[in-house]
Amino acid sequence: KASAQVTGYQIKYSTDKNFKKNVSYKKVKGIKKSSATVKNLKAKKKYYVKVRTYKVVNGKTYYSAWSKYRYLTTKAK
């Protein structure tokens, strides 16, 4: 759910359930977006995803804790 008190969201995704390897990040600026598209994922592969909010105050970025992970499987090309 969007909150007016945040600057945006950060998405962390990996093929490793423990997020120890193959970890990538994507920042979503703005609070009006409720979804994001991540490109260049491998087909028929399971990805684990976490999300957290961030806020920029006087040029410094503050992050919330990461959400619990969820997983998804990409479709075939």
PDB file of C-alpha atoms in Angstrom:
ATOM      1  CA  LYS A   1       0.000   0.000   0.000  1.00  0.00           C
ATOM      2  CA  ALA A   2       1.362   3.432  -0.921  1.00  0.00           C
ATOM      3  CA  SER A   3       2.416   5.838   1.800  1.00  0.00           C
ATOM      4  CA  ALA A   4       2.890   9.592   1.374  1.00  0.00           C
ATOM      5  CA  GLN A   5       5.818   9.444   3.800  1.00  0.00           C
ATOM      6  CA  VAL A   6       8.174   7.504   1.500  1.00  0.00           C
ATOM      7  CA  THR A   7      10.152   8.525  -1.575  1.00  0.00           C
ATOM      8  CA  GLY A   8       9.932   5.130  -3.262  1.00  0.00           C
ATOM      9  CA  TYR A   9      10.615   1.416  -3.050  1.00  0.00           C
ATOM     10  CA  GLN A  10      13.616  -0.823  -3.549  1.00  0.00           C
ATOM     11  CA  ILE A  11      13.228  -4.342  -4.917  1.00  0.00           C
ATOM     12  CA  LYS A  12      15.837  -7.031  -4.249  1.00  0.00           C
ATOM     13  CA  TYR A  13      15.680 -10.230  -6.288  1.00  0.00           C
ATOM     14  CA  SER A  14      17.801 -13.338  -6.591  1.00  0.00           C
ATOM     15  CA  THR A  15      17.757 -16.938  -7.758  1.00  0.00           C
ATOM     16  CA  ASP A  16      19.127 -17.871  -4.316  1.00  0.00           C
ATOM     17  CA  LYS A  17      16.585 -18.210  -1.488  1.00  0.00           C
ATOM     18  CA  ASN A  18      19.105 -16.845   1.035  1.00  0.00           C
ATOM     19  CA  PHE A  19      20.081 -13.873  -1.176  1.00  0.00           C
ATOM     20  CA  LYS A  20      23.783 -14.789  -0.945  1.00  0.00           C
ATOM     21  CA  LYS A  21      24.503 -14.901  -4.708  1.00  0.00           C
ATOM     22  CA  ASN A  22      23.025 -13.563  -7.953  1.00  0.00           C
ATOM     23  CA  VAL A  23      21.438 -10.619  -6.121  1.00  0.00           C
ATOM     24  CA  SER A  24      20.125  -7.616  -8.068  1.00  0.00           C
ATOM     25  CA  TYR A  25      18.314  -4.436  -7.061  1.00  0.00           C
ATOM     26  CA  LYS A  26      15.799  -2.130  -8.693  1.00  0.00           C
ATOM     27  CA  LYS A  27      14.646   1.225  -7.356  1.00  0.00           C
ATOM     28  CA  VAL A  28      11.110   2.422  -8.009  1.00  0.00           C
ATOM     29  CA  LYS A  29      10.812   6.174  -7.545  1.00  0.00           C
ATOM     30  CA  GLY A  30       7.496   7.626  -6.498  1.00  0.00           C
ATOM     31  CA  ILE A  31       4.687   6.309  -4.365  1.00  0.00           C
ATOM     32  CA  LYS A  32       1.980   6.125  -7.014  1.00  0.00           C
ATOM     33  CA  LYS A  33       3.477   3.038  -8.675  1.00  0.00           C
ATOM     34  CA  SER A  34       2.246  -0.252  -7.280  1.00  0.00           C
ATOM     35  CA  SER A  35       4.217  -2.494  -9.627  1.00  0.00           C
ATOM     36  CA  ALA A  36       7.529  -2.605 -11.456  1.00  0.00           C
ATOM     37  CA  THR A  37       8.889  -4.478 -14.452  1.00  0.00           C
ATOM     38  CA  VAL A  38      12.250  -6.198 -14.211  1.00  0.00           C
ATOM     39  CA  LYS A  39      13.827  -7.051 -17.548  1.00  0.00           C
ATOM     40  CA  ASN A  40      16.449  -9.595 -18.615  1.00  0.00           C
ATOM     41  CA  LEU A  41      15.314 -12.418 -16.331  1.00  0.00           C
ATOM     42  CA  LYS A  42      15.948 -15.992 -17.404  1.00  0.00           C
ATOM     43  CA  ALA A  43      12.966 -17.997 -18.691  1.00  0.00           C
ATOM     44  CA  LYS A  44      11.477 -20.793 -16.572  1.00  0.00           C
ATOM     45  CA  LYS A  45      13.541 -19.767 -13.540  1.00  0.00           C
ATOM     46  CA  LYS A  46      12.480 -19.273  -9.906  1.00  0.00           C
ATOM     47  CA  TYR A  47      13.259 -15.846  -8.434  1.00  0.00           C
ATOM     48  CA  TYR A  48      12.994 -14.745  -4.814  1.00  0.00           C
ATOM     49  CA  VAL A  49      11.898 -11.156  -4.197  1.00  0.00           C
ATOM     50  CA  LYS A  50      11.992  -8.751  -1.235  1.00  0.00           C
ATOM     51  CA  VAL A  51      10.807  -5.135  -1.044  1.00  0.00           C
ATOM     52  CA  ARG A  52      11.563  -2.190   1.256  1.00  0.00           C
ATOM     53  CA  THR A  53      10.689   1.496   1.293  1.00  0.00           C
ATOM     54  CA  TYR A  54      13.125   4.363   1.278  1.00  0.00           C
ATOM     55  CA  LYS A  55      12.941   8.058   2.040  1.00  0.00           C
ATOM     56  CA  VAL A  56      15.386  10.788   1.089  1.00  0.00           C
ATOM     57  CA  VAL A  57      15.803  13.540   3.692  1.00  0.00           C
ATOM     58  CA  ASN A  58      18.291  16.372   3.110  1.00  0.00           C
ATOM     59  CA  GLY A  59      20.150  14.265   0.537  1.00  0.00           C
ATOM     60  CA  LYS A  60      20.517  11.225   2.818  1.00  0.00           C
ATOM     61  CA  THR A  61      18.626   7.981   2.061  1.00  0.00           C
ATOM     62  CA  TYR A  62      16.926   6.035   4.856  1.00  0.00           C
ATOM     63  CA  TYR A  63      15.643   2.483   4.314  1.00  0.00           C
ATOM     64  CA  SER A  64      13.036   0.373   6.101  1.00  0.00           C
ATOM     65  CA  ALA A  65      13.567  -3.303   6.890  1.00  0.00           C
ATOM     66  CA  TRP A  66      13.214  -5.799   4.044  1.00  0.00           C
ATOM     67  CA  SER A  67       9.884  -7.606   3.674  1.00  0.00           C
ATOM     68  CA  LYS A  68       9.709 -11.382   3.902  1.00  0.00           C
ATOM     69  CA  TYR A  69      10.608 -12.969   0.604  1.00  0.00           C
ATOM     70  CA  ARG A  70       8.147 -14.187  -1.987  1.00  0.00           C
ATOM     71  CA  TYR A  71       9.007 -16.214  -5.028  1.00  0.00           C
ATOM     72  CA  LEU A  72       7.839 -16.298  -8.607  1.00  0.00           C
ATOM     73  CA  THR A  73       8.664 -18.376 -11.640  1.00  0.00           C
ATOM     74  CA  THR A  74       9.238 -16.667 -14.967  1.00  0.00           C
ATOM     75  CA  LYS A  75       7.408 -17.848 -18.060  1.00  0.00           C
ATOM     76  CA  ALA A  76       8.953 -19.417 -21.124  1.00  0.00           C
ATOM     77  CA  LYS A  77       9.931 -17.022 -23.904  1.00  0.00           C
TER      78      LYS A  77
END
